PDB file of C-alpha atoms in Angstrom:
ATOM      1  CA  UNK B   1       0.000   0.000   0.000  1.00 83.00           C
ATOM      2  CA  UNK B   2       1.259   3.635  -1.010  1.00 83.00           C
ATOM      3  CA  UNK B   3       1.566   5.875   2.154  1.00 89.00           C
ATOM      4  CA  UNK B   4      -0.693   8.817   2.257  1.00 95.00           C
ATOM      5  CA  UNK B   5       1.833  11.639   2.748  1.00 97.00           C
ATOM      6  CA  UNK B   6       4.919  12.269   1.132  1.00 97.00           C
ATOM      7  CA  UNK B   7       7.548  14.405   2.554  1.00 97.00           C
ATOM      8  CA  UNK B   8       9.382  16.857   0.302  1.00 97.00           C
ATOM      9  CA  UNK B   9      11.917  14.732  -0.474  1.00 97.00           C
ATOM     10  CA  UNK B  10      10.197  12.228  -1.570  1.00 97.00           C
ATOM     11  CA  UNK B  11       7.950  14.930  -4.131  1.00 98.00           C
ATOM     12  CA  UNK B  12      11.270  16.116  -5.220  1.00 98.00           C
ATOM     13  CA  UNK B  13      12.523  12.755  -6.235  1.00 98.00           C
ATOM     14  CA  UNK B  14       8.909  11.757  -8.159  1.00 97.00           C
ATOM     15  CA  UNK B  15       8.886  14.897  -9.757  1.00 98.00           C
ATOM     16  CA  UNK B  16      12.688  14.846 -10.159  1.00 98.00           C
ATOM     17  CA  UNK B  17      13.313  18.612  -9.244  1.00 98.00           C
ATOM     18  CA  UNK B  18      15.718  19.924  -6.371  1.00 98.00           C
ATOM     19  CA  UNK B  19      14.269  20.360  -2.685  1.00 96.00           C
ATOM     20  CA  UNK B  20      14.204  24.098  -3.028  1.00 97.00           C
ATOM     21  CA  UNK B  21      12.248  23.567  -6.020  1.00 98.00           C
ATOM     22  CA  UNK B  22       9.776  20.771  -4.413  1.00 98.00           C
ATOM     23  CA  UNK B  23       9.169  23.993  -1.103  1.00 97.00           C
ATOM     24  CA  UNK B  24       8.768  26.893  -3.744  1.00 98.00           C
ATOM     25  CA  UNK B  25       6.234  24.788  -4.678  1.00 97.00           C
ATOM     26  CA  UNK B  26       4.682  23.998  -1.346  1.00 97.00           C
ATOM     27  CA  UNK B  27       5.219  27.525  -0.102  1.00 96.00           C
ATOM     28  CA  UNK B  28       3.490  29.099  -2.858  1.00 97.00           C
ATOM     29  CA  UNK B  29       0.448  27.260  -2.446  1.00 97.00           C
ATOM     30  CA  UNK B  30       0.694  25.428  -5.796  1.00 97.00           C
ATOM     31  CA  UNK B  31       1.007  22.216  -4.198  1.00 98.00           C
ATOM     32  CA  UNK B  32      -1.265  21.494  -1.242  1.00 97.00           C
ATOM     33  CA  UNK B  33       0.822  20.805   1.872  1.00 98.00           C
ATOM     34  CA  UNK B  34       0.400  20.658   5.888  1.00 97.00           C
ATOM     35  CA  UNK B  35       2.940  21.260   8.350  1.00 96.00           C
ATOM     36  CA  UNK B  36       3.288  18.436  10.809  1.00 95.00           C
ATOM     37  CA  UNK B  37       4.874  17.587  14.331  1.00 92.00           C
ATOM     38  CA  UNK B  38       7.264  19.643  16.621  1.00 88.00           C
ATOM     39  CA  UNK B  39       9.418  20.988  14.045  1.00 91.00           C
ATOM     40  CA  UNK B  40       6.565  21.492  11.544  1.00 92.00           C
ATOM     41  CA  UNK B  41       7.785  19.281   8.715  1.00 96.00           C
ATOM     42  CA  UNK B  42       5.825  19.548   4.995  1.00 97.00           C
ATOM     43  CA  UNK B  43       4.169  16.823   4.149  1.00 98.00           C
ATOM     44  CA  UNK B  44       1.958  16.322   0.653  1.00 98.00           C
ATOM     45  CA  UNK B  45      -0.979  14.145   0.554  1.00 98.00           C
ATOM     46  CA  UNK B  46      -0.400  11.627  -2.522  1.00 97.00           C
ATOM     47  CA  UNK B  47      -3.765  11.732  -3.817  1.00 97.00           C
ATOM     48  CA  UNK B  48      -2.449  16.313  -3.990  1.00 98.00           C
ATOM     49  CA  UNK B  49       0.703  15.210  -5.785  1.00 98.00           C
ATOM     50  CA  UNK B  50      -1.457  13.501  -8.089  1.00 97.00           C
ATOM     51  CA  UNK B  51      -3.672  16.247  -8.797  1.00 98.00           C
ATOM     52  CA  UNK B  52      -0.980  18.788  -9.401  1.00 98.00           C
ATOM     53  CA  UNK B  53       0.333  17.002 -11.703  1.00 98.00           C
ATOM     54  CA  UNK B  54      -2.799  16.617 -14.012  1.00 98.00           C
ATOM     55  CA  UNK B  55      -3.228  20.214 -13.658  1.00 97.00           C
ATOM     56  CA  UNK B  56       0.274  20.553 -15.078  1.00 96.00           C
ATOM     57  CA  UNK B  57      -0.476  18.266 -18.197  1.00 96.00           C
ATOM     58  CA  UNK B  58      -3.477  20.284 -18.689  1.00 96.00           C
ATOM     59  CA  UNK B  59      -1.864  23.747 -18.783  1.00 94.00           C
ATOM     60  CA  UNK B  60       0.462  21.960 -20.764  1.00 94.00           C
ATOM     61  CA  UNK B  61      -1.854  20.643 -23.185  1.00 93.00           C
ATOM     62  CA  UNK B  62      -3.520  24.510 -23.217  1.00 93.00           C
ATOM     63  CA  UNK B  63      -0.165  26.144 -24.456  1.00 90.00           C
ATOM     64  CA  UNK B  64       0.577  24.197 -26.753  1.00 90.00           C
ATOM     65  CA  UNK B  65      -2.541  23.504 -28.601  1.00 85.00           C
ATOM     66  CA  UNK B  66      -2.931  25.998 -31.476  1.00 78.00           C
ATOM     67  CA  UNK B  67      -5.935  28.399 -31.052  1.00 69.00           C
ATOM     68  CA  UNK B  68      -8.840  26.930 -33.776  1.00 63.00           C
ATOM     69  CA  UNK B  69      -9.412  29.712 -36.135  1.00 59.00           C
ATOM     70  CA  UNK B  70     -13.362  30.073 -37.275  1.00 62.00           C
ATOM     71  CA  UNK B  71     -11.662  32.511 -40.056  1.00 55.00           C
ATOM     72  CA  UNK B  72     -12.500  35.943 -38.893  1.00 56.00           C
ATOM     73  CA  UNK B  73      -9.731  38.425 -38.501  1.00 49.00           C
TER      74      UNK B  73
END
């Protein structure tokens, strides 16, 4: 069974970016997170990883699909 949470090392690794890269993204707010135990460590639900990263793919998919053109200027 996959755990539940993930700590930032471990989002770092799946999403193969650098820890500073894998807390710019917690801090932000563009990756759900929750702060956890005496010295308040970041941990990401797996089911949040998940969804960030479809969101990703799907702005993804938006910039690079050509606008359709209904031929008006």
């Amino acid at each position: 069974m996959a755990p539940r949470f993930l700590t930032l090392a471990d989002v770092s690794e799946i999403l193969n970016v650098s820890a500073p890269q894998a807390y710019a993204l917690v801090r932000s707010g563009e990756l759900p997170a929750i702060q956890i135990g005496g010295r308040l460590q970041w941990r990401v639900e797996s089911a949040e990883l998940e969804r960030y990263i479809e969101r990703m793919y799907a702005e993804t998919r938006a910039r690079n699909t050509p606008a359709t053109s209904d031929g008006q200027a």
